[in-house]
Amino acid sequence: MSVVQAMDLGLTFPAGDGDVVALKDVNLTIGKGEFVSFIGPSGCGKTTFLRAIADLEKPTSGTLSVNGQTPEEARRARAYGYVFQAAALYPWRTIEKNVALPLEIMGYGQAQQHERVRATLELVNLTGFEKKYPWQLSGGMQQRASIARALSFDADLLLMDEPFGALDEIVRDHLNSELLKLWDRTGKTICFVTHSIPEAVYLSTRIVVMSPRPGRVTDVIESTLPRERPLDIRETPEFLEIAARVRDGLRAGHSYEEEHV
Amino acid sequence: MRRDLSFFQLYLGLVAGGLALLGLLMSLPTFGNAPLLALFFALGGASLMRLLAPFSLWLDGLLAVLGAMGLLLALPVGQAMPLHHWLALIAAWAFAWLFVERLSAAIRAGSLPETGTGLVIPVTFGLALLVIWEVVTRGANVPPVLLPPPSAIGARLMAETNILWADFVQTFIKSVLPGYAIGCLAGLAVAILVDRSPFLKAGIMPIGNFMSALPIIGIAPIMVMWFGFDWQSKAAVVVAMTFFPMLVNTVAGLNAASAIERDLMRTYAANYWQTLMKLRLPAAGPFIFNALKINSTLALIGAIVAEFFGTPVVGMGFRISTGVGRLAIDLVWAEIAVAAVAGSAFYGVIALIERGVTFWHPSVRGGRA
């Protein structure tokens, strides 16, 4: 069964000086256990699509289903964990309390909360930082804590909106390889928005290339890379070939844009 | 030229030492009348040695204290102060200024720790103000009706503790505290209601605005008619004064949580109350405490002024209004002193609680956002 299915999906933001078409005719099916990256220049609707899956935006046309339900039903069923561009940890809560936040809201018992917080913090290598406050941690650690928070209630779908965009490259590489391991271990379905080509190619089983005005899918690239990916896979010809395809796809989207300028 | 002193500090030191030397010369005809003052003049003059050798800033502080004590002991009774006493006052003041100036420079430069020594500066400032007040009022024979010296106010404070305590209980414990609690809680509750309903927002915010614009001397007599002469009417005035700042601040604070923080709650399918209690109220904390601090001083002012418009024969406002009429000005000042201390302490307690509750806010932990 597909986890996410979009058919002729469109989303238009009304604006004073003419409507903004954020998404137009998007058709996409994401299967269970896939790691799908969305890449494209800003304004291509990749974040909007992710937010539509999360029921944070309402599509204006077409159909979108998550786990066979409407996005709203899926959200109410707590079908996904969402990682935002910023860590958005609540500064008045310690790291463990931040990770426990969704568990508190969803009504987990104290013992269960404690066990899950311990397990997910271990998963993102933050054991020992339970009692720290977010502002006492580095940006990379904060983002890891926010990933732990999204994982703590064990939803099968993980939506990640440029989670490492604000981090430096060394930290980003490190978190990328950790994310891959985590995906491998948990078997979750991951939708990952990025504007970095190497990041998209390195992480994904499938890369969705998007272009702006109106936001639409211009290419979907299946990755031929093996599941096991050490960091130096990025120097292999296979990797570079996929990266070149993605770059071509992005360029095609851009030339379309330039025709209209 | 010495390197460890700025030009301004050197200038202050020269003025202080020079005035002390001048004072020494002028006090020679009456030498022996005020030994402590003479000692201050002599040592103050000797401080001009700072041009040649290092002179500790603590010695400057000591000189200021010596000058103040010598002057206070030598104050003539019932007649104007001789000229060299005025010189002593200015010299001691200059030494105190120099002391504080050098102390804060040393703290800035990191050669002295801030904790502890940082407290010395405001204390020095306050004491200097009291000494100048005392010396000027007594030395220049200012009529006590215009401005009594602090010593007279202090004496009255000690002598009338019973009256002052009764007034404090009536005004602060009975009027301010209940009024403050009711006003702030009501403001908070209405803010939450207003936040939830656009209809209420459109209806109540203008009324709140209107209430805040009402002059307190207008509502006070009306409250006396509604709630009687005793503390209830004063508490009602305090409620009216504290309600609006809390309402406006809380409404603003409830919108302080960022879009991402709210989206996060939505992705958990959190209900309204969960979002309120776990995100929006904590995020509004700094705003709410702002209102609590503003209200802590507003409440006391409101209660005291309200007592001018009818009260039983007790209360800080009552004492002030009748004290002025009976020319018992030192009692009025004693009452003002009690009000100032109570108001500051109230504010201080709220500020302390704020530090504990909103410890996470960048303004409290001194970090970046």
PDB file of N, CA and C in Angstrom, chain A residues 51 55-56 58 75-76 78 80 82 84 86 88-93 101-102 104-106 133 135 149 153, chain B residues 258-271 274 278-280 282-283 357 359-361 365 368:
ATOM      1  N   ARG A  51       4.154  20.146   3.536  1.00  0.00           N
ATOM      2  CA  ARG A  51       3.178  20.675   4.492  1.00  0.00           C
ATOM      3  C   ARG A  51       1.761  20.204   4.161  1.00  0.00           C
ATOM      4  N   ASP A  55      -0.922  18.060   6.467  1.00  0.00           N
ATOM      5  CA  ASP A  55      -2.163  18.780   6.761  1.00  0.00           C
ATOM      6  C   ASP A  55      -1.885  20.136   7.419  1.00  0.00           C
ATOM      7  N   LEU A  56      -0.739  20.738   7.079  1.00  0.00           N
ATOM      8  CA  LEU A  56      -0.472  22.103   7.540  1.00  0.00           C
ATOM      9  C   LEU A  56      -0.902  23.110   6.471  1.00  0.00           C
ATOM     10  N   LYS A  58      -3.853  23.261   3.025  1.00  0.00           N
ATOM     11  CA  LYS A  58      -4.953  22.536   2.386  1.00  0.00           C
ATOM     12  C   LYS A  58      -4.820  22.634   0.865  1.00  0.00           C
ATOM     13  N   ARG A  75      -3.249  13.076  10.192  1.00  0.00           N
ATOM     14  CA  ARG A  75      -2.651  13.915  11.229  1.00  0.00           C
ATOM     15  C   ARG A  75      -3.282  13.577  12.581  1.00  0.00           C
ATOM     16  N   ARG A  76      -4.608  13.445  12.586  1.00  0.00           N
ATOM     17  CA  ARG A  76      -5.279  13.141  13.850  1.00  0.00           C
ATOM     18  C   ARG A  76      -4.890  11.762  14.373  1.00  0.00           C
ATOM     19  N   ARG A  78      -1.996  10.702  14.177  1.00  0.00           N
ATOM     20  CA  ARG A  78      -0.553  10.842  14.462  1.00  0.00           C
ATOM     21  C   ARG A  78       0.279   9.908  13.600  1.00  0.00           C
ATOM     22  N   TYR A  80       2.509  10.729  11.317  1.00  0.00           N
ATOM     23  CA  TYR A  80       3.834  11.156  10.867  1.00  0.00           C
ATOM     24  C   TYR A  80       4.528  11.982  11.955  1.00  0.00           C
ATOM     25  N   TYR A  82       7.237  15.238  12.138  1.00  0.00           N
ATOM     26  CA  TYR A  82       7.655  16.321  11.246  1.00  0.00           C
ATOM     27  C   TYR A  82       8.891  16.998  11.838  1.00  0.00           C
ATOM     28  N   PHE A  84      11.199  20.300  11.368  1.00  0.00           N
ATOM     29  CA  PHE A  84      11.172  21.601  10.696  1.00  0.00           C
ATOM     30  C   PHE A  84      12.583  22.094  10.379  1.00  0.00           C
ATOM     31  N   ALA A  86      13.965  24.778  11.461  1.00  0.00           N
ATOM     32  CA  ALA A  86      14.614  25.126  12.724  1.00  0.00           C
ATOM     33  C   ALA A  86      14.250  24.033  13.729  1.00  0.00           C
ATOM     34  N   ALA A  88      13.229  24.321  16.724  1.00  0.00           N
ATOM     35  CA  ALA A  88      11.989  24.680  17.421  1.00  0.00           C
ATOM     36  C   ALA A  88      11.784  23.867  18.693  1.00  0.00           C
ATOM     37  N   LEU A  89      12.861  23.688  19.444  1.00  0.00           N
ATOM     38  CA  LEU A  89      12.716  23.084  20.767  1.00  0.00           C
ATOM     39  C   LEU A  89      12.204  24.168  21.709  1.00  0.00           C
ATOM     40  N   TYR A  90      11.341  23.789  22.647  1.00  0.00           N
ATOM     41  CA  TYR A  90      10.813  24.807  23.556  1.00  0.00           C
ATOM     42  C   TYR A  90      11.879  25.121  24.610  1.00  0.00           C
ATOM     43  N   PRO A  91      12.295  26.390  24.694  1.00  0.00           N
ATOM     44  CA  PRO A  91      13.455  26.717  25.532  1.00  0.00           C
ATOM     45  C   PRO A  91      13.211  26.509  27.031  1.00  0.00           C
ATOM     46  N   TRP A  92      11.950  26.412  27.442  1.00  0.00           N
ATOM     47  CA  TRP A  92      11.676  26.239  28.876  1.00  0.00           C
ATOM     48  C   TRP A  92      11.671  24.760  29.267  1.00  0.00           C
ATOM     49  N   ARG A  93      11.882  23.882  28.284  1.00  0.00           N
ATOM     50  CA  ARG A  93      11.908  22.454  28.571  1.00  0.00           C
ATOM     51  C   ARG A  93      13.316  21.908  28.374  1.00  0.00           C
ATOM     52  N   LEU A 101       7.510  15.776  24.819  1.00  0.00           N
ATOM     53  CA  LEU A 101       6.341  16.631  24.550  1.00  0.00           C
ATOM     54  C   LEU A 101       5.240  15.922  23.754  1.00  0.00           C
ATOM     55  N   PRO A 102       5.566  15.326  22.578  1.00  0.00           N
ATOM     56  CA  PRO A 102       4.482  14.646  21.861  1.00  0.00           C
ATOM     57  C   PRO A 102       3.884  13.497  22.663  1.00  0.00           C
ATOM     58  N   GLU A 104       3.545  13.346  25.942  1.00  0.00           N
ATOM     59  CA  GLU A 104       2.620  13.937  26.920  1.00  0.00           C
ATOM     60  C   GLU A 104       1.290  14.241  26.251  1.00  0.00           C
ATOM     61  N   ILE A 105       1.379  14.853  25.065  1.00  0.00           N
ATOM     62  CA  ILE A 105       0.152  15.261  24.388  1.00  0.00           C
ATOM     63  C   ILE A 105      -0.670  14.042  23.970  1.00  0.00           C
ATOM     64  N   MET A 106       0.030  12.993  23.570  1.00  0.00           N
ATOM     65  CA  MET A 106      -0.691  11.812  23.100  1.00  0.00           C
ATOM     66  C   MET A 106      -1.089  10.892  24.242  1.00  0.00           C
ATOM     67  N   TYR A 133      19.303  22.262  28.657  1.00  0.00           N
ATOM     68  CA  TYR A 133      18.306  23.051  27.961  1.00  0.00           C
ATOM     69  C   TYR A 133      18.771  23.268  26.523  1.00  0.00           C
ATOM     70  N   TRP A 135      19.184  25.735  24.583  1.00  0.00           N
ATOM     71  CA  TRP A 135      20.143  26.805  24.306  1.00  0.00           C
ATOM     72  C   TRP A 135      21.523  26.490  24.861  1.00  0.00           C
ATOM     73  N   ARG A 149      12.578  14.008  18.856  1.00  0.00           N
ATOM     74  CA  ARG A 149      11.215  14.355  19.217  1.00  0.00           C
ATOM     75  C   ARG A 149      10.228  13.829  18.167  1.00  0.00           C
ATOM     76  N   PHE A 153       7.360   9.049  19.133  1.00  0.00           N
ATOM     77  CA  PHE A 153       6.071   8.346  19.187  1.00  0.00           C
ATOM     78  C   PHE A 153       5.954   7.318  18.072  1.00  0.00           C
TER      79      PHE A 153
ATOM     80  N   SER B 258       6.238  31.143  17.998  1.00  0.00           N
ATOM     81  CA  SER B 258       6.518  31.261  16.572  1.00  0.00           C
ATOM     82  C   SER B 258       5.620  30.323  15.770  1.00  0.00           C
ATOM     83  N   ALA B 259       5.557  30.572  14.455  1.00  0.00           N
ATOM     84  CA  ALA B 259       4.712  29.758  13.577  1.00  0.00           C
ATOM     85  C   ALA B 259       5.141  28.297  13.624  1.00  0.00           C
ATOM     86  N   ILE B 260       6.449  28.054  13.630  1.00  0.00           N
ATOM     87  CA  ILE B 260       6.941  26.671  13.661  1.00  0.00           C
ATOM     88  C   ILE B 260       6.506  25.981  14.949  1.00  0.00           C
ATOM     89  N   GLU B 261       6.619  26.716  16.072  1.00  0.00           N
ATOM     90  CA  GLU B 261       6.248  26.127  17.361  1.00  0.00           C
ATOM     91  C   GLU B 261       4.762  25.733  17.378  1.00  0.00           C
ATOM     92  N   ARG B 262       3.932  26.558  16.724  1.00  0.00           N
ATOM     93  CA  ARG B 262       2.504  26.214  16.666  1.00  0.00           C
ATOM     94  C   ARG B 262       2.242  25.054  15.710  1.00  0.00           C
ATOM     95  N   ASP B 263       2.919  25.108  14.538  1.00  0.00           N
ATOM     96  CA  ASP B 263       2.763  24.010  13.581  1.00  0.00           C
ATOM     97  C   ASP B 263       3.110  22.686  14.239  1.00  0.00           C
ATOM     98  N   LEU B 264       4.149  22.732  15.064  1.00  0.00           N
ATOM     99  CA  LEU B 264       4.586  21.522  15.750  1.00  0.00           C
ATOM    100  C   LEU B 264       3.431  20.929  16.552  1.00  0.00           C
ATOM    101  N   MET B 265       2.734  21.796  17.311  1.00  0.00           N
ATOM    102  CA  MET B 265       1.596  21.343  18.108  1.00  0.00           C
ATOM    103  C   MET B 265       0.511  20.755  17.223  1.00  0.00           C
ATOM    104  N   ARG B 266       0.348  21.369  16.055  1.00  0.00           N
ATOM    105  CA  ARG B 266      -0.670  20.890  15.122  1.00  0.00           C
ATOM    106  C   ARG B 266      -0.308  19.507  14.593  1.00  0.00           C
ATOM    107  N   THR B 267       0.987  19.277  14.325  1.00  0.00           N
ATOM    108  CA  THR B 267       1.371  17.960  13.810  1.00  0.00           C
ATOM    109  C   THR B 267       1.122  16.875  14.852  1.00  0.00           C
ATOM    110  N   TYR B 268       1.090  17.244  16.136  1.00  0.00           N
ATOM    111  CA  TYR B 268       0.777  16.256  17.178  1.00  0.00           C
ATOM    112  C   TYR B 268      -0.727  16.129  17.389  1.00  0.00           C
ATOM    113  N   ALA B 269      -1.510  16.866  16.593  1.00  0.00           N
ATOM    114  CA  ALA B 269      -2.960  16.920  16.788  1.00  0.00           C
ATOM    115  C   ALA B 269      -3.289  17.296  18.233  1.00  0.00           C
ATOM    116  N   ALA B 270      -2.537  18.267  18.773  1.00  0.00           N
ATOM    117  CA  ALA B 270      -2.794  18.739  20.143  1.00  0.00           C
ATOM    118  C   ALA B 270      -4.072  19.572  20.148  1.00  0.00           C
ATOM    119  N   ASN B 271      -4.862  19.458  21.219  1.00  0.00           N
ATOM    120  CA  ASN B 271      -6.079  20.263  21.278  1.00  0.00           C
ATOM    121  C   ASN B 271      -5.776  21.668  21.821  1.00  0.00           C
ATOM    122  N   GLN B 274      -4.168  21.900  25.357  1.00  0.00           N
ATOM    123  CA  GLN B 274      -2.782  21.418  25.387  1.00  0.00           C
ATOM    124  C   GLN B 274      -1.839  22.452  24.785  1.00  0.00           C
ATOM    125  N   LYS B 278       0.936  24.082  27.176  1.00  0.00           N
ATOM    126  CA  LYS B 278       2.304  23.609  26.959  1.00  0.00           C
ATOM    127  C   LYS B 278       3.110  24.531  26.060  1.00  0.00           C
ATOM    128  N   LEU B 279       2.445  25.393  25.305  1.00  0.00           N
ATOM    129  CA  LEU B 279       3.205  26.281  24.420  1.00  0.00           C
ATOM    130  C   LEU B 279       2.899  27.755  24.654  1.00  0.00           C
ATOM    131  N   ARG B 280       1.629  28.132  24.514  1.00  0.00           N
ATOM    132  CA  ARG B 280       1.361  29.563  24.401  1.00  0.00           C
ATOM    133  C   ARG B 280       1.502  30.295  25.726  1.00  0.00           C
ATOM    134  N   PRO B 282       3.448  29.366  28.431  1.00  0.00           N
ATOM    135  CA  PRO B 282       4.870  29.517  28.742  1.00  0.00           C
ATOM    136  C   PRO B 282       5.553  30.568  27.871  1.00  0.00           C
ATOM    137  N   ALA B 283       5.220  30.582  26.575  1.00  0.00           N
ATOM    138  CA  ALA B 283       5.841  31.558  25.678  1.00  0.00           C
ATOM    139  C   ALA B 283       5.423  32.974  26.049  1.00  0.00           C
ATOM    140  N   VAL B 357      11.009  31.823  36.888  1.00  0.00           N
ATOM    141  CA  VAL B 357      10.042  31.189  35.987  1.00  0.00           C
ATOM    142  C   VAL B 357      10.478  31.310  34.533  1.00  0.00           C
ATOM    143  N   PHE B 359      13.471  31.704  33.307  1.00  0.00           N
ATOM    144  CA  PHE B 359      14.930  31.528  33.279  1.00  0.00           C
ATOM    145  C   PHE B 359      15.446  31.276  31.868  1.00  0.00           C
ATOM    146  N   TRP B 360      14.571  30.749  31.017  1.00  0.00           N
ATOM    147  CA  TRP B 360      14.982  30.322  29.682  1.00  0.00           C
ATOM    148  C   TRP B 360      15.060  31.485  28.709  1.00  0.00           C
ATOM    149  N   HIS B 361      14.461  32.624  29.069  1.00  0.00           N
ATOM    150  CA  HIS B 361      14.372  33.726  28.112  1.00  0.00           C
ATOM    151  C   HIS B 361      15.740  34.397  27.947  1.00  0.00           C
ATOM    152  N   ARG B 365      18.749  34.813  30.805  1.00  0.00           N
ATOM    153  CA  ARG B 365      19.978  34.017  30.851  1.00  0.00           C
ATOM    154  C   ARG B 365      21.125  34.735  30.176  1.00  0.00           C
ATOM    155  N   ARG B 368      21.981  34.501  23.578  1.00  0.00           N
ATOM    156  CA  ARG B 368      21.324  34.819  22.325  1.00  0.00           C
ATOM    157  C   ARG B 368      19.990  34.097  22.257  1.00  0.00           C
TER     158      ARG B 368
END
